[in-house]
PDB file of C-alpha atoms in Angstrom:
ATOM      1  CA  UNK A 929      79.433 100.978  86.683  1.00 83.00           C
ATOM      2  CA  UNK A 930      83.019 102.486  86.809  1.00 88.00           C
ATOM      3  CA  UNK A 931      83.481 105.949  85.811  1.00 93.00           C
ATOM      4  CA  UNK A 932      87.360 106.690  85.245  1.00 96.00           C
ATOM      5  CA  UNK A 933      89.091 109.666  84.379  1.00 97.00           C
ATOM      6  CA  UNK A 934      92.617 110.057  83.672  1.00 97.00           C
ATOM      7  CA  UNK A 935      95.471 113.487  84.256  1.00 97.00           C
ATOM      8  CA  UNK A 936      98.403 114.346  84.699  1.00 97.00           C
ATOM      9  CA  UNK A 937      99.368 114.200  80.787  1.00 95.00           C
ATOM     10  CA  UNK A 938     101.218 116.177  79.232  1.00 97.00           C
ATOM     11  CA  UNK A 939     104.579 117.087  77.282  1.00 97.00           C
ATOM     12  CA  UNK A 940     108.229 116.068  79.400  1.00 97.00           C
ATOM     13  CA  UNK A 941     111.777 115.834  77.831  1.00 97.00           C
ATOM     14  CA  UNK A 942     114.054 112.537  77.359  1.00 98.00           C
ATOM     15  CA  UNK A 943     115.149 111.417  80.891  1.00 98.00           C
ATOM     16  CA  UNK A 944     112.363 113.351  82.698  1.00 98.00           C
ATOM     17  CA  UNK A 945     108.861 112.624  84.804  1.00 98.00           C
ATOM     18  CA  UNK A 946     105.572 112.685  84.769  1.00 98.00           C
ATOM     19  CA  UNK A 947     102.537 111.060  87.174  1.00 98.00           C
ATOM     20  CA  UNK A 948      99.333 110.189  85.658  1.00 98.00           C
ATOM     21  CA  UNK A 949      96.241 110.137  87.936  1.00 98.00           C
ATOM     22  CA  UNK A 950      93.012 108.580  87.925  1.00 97.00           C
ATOM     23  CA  UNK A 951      90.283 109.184  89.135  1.00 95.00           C
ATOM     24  CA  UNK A 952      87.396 106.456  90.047  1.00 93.00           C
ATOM     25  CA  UNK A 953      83.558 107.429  90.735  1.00 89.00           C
ATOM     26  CA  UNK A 954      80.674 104.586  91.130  1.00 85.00           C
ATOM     27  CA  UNK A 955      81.066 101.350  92.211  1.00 75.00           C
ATOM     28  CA  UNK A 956      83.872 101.736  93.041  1.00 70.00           C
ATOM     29  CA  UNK A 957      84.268  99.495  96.190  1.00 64.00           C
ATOM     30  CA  UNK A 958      84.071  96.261  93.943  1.00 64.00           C
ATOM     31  CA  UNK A 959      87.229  97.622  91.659  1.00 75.00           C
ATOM     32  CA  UNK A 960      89.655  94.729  92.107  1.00 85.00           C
ATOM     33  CA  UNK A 961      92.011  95.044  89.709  1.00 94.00           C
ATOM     34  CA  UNK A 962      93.222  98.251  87.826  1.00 95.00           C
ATOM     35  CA  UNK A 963      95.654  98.964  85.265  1.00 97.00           C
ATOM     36  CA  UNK A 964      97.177 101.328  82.721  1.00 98.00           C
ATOM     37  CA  UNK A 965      97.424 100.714  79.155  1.00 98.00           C
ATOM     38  CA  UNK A 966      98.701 102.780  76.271  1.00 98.00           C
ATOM     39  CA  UNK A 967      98.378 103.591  71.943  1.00 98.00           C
ATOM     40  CA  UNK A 968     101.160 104.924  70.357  1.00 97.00           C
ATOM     41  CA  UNK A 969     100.250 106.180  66.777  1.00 92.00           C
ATOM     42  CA  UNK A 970      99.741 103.474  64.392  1.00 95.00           C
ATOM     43  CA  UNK A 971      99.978 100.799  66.744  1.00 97.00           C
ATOM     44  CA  UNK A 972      97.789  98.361  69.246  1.00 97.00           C
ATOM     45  CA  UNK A 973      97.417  99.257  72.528  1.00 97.00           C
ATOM     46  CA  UNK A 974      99.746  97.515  74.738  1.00 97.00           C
ATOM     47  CA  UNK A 975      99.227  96.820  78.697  1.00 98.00           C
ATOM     48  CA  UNK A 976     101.774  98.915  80.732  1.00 98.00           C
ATOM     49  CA  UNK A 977     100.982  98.132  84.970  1.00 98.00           C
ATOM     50  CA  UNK A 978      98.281  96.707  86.814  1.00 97.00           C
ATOM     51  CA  UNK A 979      97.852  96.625  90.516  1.00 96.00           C
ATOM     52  CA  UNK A 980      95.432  94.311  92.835  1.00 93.00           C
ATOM     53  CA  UNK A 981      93.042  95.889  95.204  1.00 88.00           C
ATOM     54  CA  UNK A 982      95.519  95.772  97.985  1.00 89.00           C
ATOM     55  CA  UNK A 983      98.069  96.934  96.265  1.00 90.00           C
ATOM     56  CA  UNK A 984     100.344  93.724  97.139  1.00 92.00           C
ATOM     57  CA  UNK A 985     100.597  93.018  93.923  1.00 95.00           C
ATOM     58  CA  UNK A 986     101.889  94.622  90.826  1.00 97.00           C
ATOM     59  CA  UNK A 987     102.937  93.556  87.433  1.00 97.00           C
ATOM     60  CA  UNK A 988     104.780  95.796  84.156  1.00 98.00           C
ATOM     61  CA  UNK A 989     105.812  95.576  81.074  1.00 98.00           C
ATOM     62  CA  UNK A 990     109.345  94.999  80.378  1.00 98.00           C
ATOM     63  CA  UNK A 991     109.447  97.792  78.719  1.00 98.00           C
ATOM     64  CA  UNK A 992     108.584  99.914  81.703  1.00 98.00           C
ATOM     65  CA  UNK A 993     110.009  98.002  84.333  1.00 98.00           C
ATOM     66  CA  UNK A 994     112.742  99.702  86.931  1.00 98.00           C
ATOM     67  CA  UNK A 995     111.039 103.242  85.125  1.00 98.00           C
ATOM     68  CA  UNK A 996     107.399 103.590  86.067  1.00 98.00           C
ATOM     69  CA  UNK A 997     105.466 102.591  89.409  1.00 98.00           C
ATOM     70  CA  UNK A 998     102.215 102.154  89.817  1.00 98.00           C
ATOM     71  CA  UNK A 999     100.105 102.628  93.114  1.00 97.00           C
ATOM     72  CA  UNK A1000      96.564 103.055  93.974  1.00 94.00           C
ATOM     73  CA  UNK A1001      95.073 105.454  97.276  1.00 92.00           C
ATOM     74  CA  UNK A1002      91.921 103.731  97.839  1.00 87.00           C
ATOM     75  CA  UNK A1003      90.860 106.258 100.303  1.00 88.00           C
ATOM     76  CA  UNK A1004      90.540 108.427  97.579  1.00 90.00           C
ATOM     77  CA  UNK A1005      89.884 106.130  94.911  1.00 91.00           C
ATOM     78  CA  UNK A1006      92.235 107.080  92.659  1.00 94.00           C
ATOM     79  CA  UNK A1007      94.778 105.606  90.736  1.00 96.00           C
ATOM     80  CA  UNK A1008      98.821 106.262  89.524  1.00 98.00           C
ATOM     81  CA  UNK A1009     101.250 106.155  87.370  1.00 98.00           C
ATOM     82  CA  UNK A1010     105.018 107.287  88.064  1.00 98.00           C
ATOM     83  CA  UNK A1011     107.022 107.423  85.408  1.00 98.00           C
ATOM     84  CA  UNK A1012     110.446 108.496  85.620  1.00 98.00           C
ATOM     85  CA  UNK A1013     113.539 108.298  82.766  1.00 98.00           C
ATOM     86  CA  UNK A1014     111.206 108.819  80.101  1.00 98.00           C
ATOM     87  CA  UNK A1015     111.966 107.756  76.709  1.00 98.00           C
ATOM     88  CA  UNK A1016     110.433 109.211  73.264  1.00 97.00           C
ATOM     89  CA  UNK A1017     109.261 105.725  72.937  1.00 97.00           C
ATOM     90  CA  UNK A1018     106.928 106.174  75.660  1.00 98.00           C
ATOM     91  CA  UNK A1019     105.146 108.680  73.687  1.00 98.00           C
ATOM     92  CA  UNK A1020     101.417 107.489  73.701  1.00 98.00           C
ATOM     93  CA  UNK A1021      97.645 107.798  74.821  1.00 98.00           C
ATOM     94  CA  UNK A1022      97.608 106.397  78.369  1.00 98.00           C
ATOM     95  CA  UNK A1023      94.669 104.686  79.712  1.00 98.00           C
ATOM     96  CA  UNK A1024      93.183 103.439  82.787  1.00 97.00           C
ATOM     97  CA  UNK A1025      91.507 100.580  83.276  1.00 97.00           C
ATOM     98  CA  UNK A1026      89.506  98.614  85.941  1.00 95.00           C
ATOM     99  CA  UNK A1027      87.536  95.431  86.813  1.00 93.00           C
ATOM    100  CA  UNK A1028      85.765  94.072  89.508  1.00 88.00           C
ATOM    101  CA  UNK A1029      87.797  90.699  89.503  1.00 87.00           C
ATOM    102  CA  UNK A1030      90.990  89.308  88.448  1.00 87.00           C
ATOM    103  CA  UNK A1031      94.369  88.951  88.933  1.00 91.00           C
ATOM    104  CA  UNK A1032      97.176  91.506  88.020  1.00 92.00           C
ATOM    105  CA  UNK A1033      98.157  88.412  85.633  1.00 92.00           C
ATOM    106  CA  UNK A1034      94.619  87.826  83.979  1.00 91.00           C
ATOM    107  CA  UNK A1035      94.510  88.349  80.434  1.00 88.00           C
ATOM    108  CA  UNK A1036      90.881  89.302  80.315  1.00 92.00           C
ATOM    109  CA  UNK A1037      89.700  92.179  78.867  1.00 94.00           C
ATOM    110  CA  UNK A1038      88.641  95.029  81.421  1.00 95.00           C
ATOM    111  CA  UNK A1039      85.857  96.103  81.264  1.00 94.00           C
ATOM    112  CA  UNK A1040      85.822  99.821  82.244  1.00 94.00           C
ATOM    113  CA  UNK A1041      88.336 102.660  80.878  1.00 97.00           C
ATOM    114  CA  UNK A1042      89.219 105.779  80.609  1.00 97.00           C
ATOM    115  CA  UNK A1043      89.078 108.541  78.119  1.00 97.00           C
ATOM    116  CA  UNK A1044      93.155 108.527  77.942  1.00 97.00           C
ATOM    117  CA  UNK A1045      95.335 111.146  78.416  1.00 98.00           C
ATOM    118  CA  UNK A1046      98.143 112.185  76.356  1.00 98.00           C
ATOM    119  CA  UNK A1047     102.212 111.537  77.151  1.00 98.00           C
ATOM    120  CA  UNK A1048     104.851 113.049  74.404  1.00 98.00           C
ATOM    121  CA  UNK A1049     108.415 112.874  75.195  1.00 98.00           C
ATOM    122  CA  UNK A1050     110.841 114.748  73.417  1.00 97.00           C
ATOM    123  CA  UNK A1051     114.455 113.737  72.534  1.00 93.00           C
TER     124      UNK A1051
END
């Protein structure tokens, strides 16, 4: 098992930042792959960054892309989120995810998540 736990949330203007942690407990030596995802109101949640267990590889959604980095300590198992020139659109429930194999470019479910924690951007 995974245990993941997500900060860093919380309320920024339009243009501004915030970095999301997350925190990994358990096995997590096998985590390959690990990602953030995110649920606006009223809609699906949508894949925003993953990273591989090296961190050599990285992949985002176009609609993040040039804005938000992603990077992963593994001494300290935890995982992040930059996210810079925010936009009220990126006002959502942001996850973490992990899996023990996989590509950044897999489109297999992970299996292990996070609670979420909450971004709102104001115009």
């Amino acid at each position: 098992q995974v245990h993941l736990v997500e900060s860093g949330g919380g309320l920024a203007q339009a243009g501004g930042s915030l970095r999301l942690s997350c925190a990994a407990s358990g096995r997590t030596l096998s985590t390959s792959r690990m990602g953030w995802f995110r649920q606006a109101p009223g809609k699906e949640r949508e894949f925003v960054a993953a990273i591989s267990w090296n961190s050599i590889s990285t992949r985002y959604a176009d609609s993040v892309k040039g804005r938000f980095t992603i990077s992963r300590d593994g001494a300290k198992n935890t995982l992040y989120l930059q996210m810079n020139s925010l936009k009220p659109e990126d006002t959502a429930v942001y996850y973490c995810a992990a899996d023990r194999s996989g590509s950044v470019w897999s489109t297999s479910p992970y299996p292990y998540w996070g609670q979420g924690t909450q971004v709102t951007v104001s115009s």
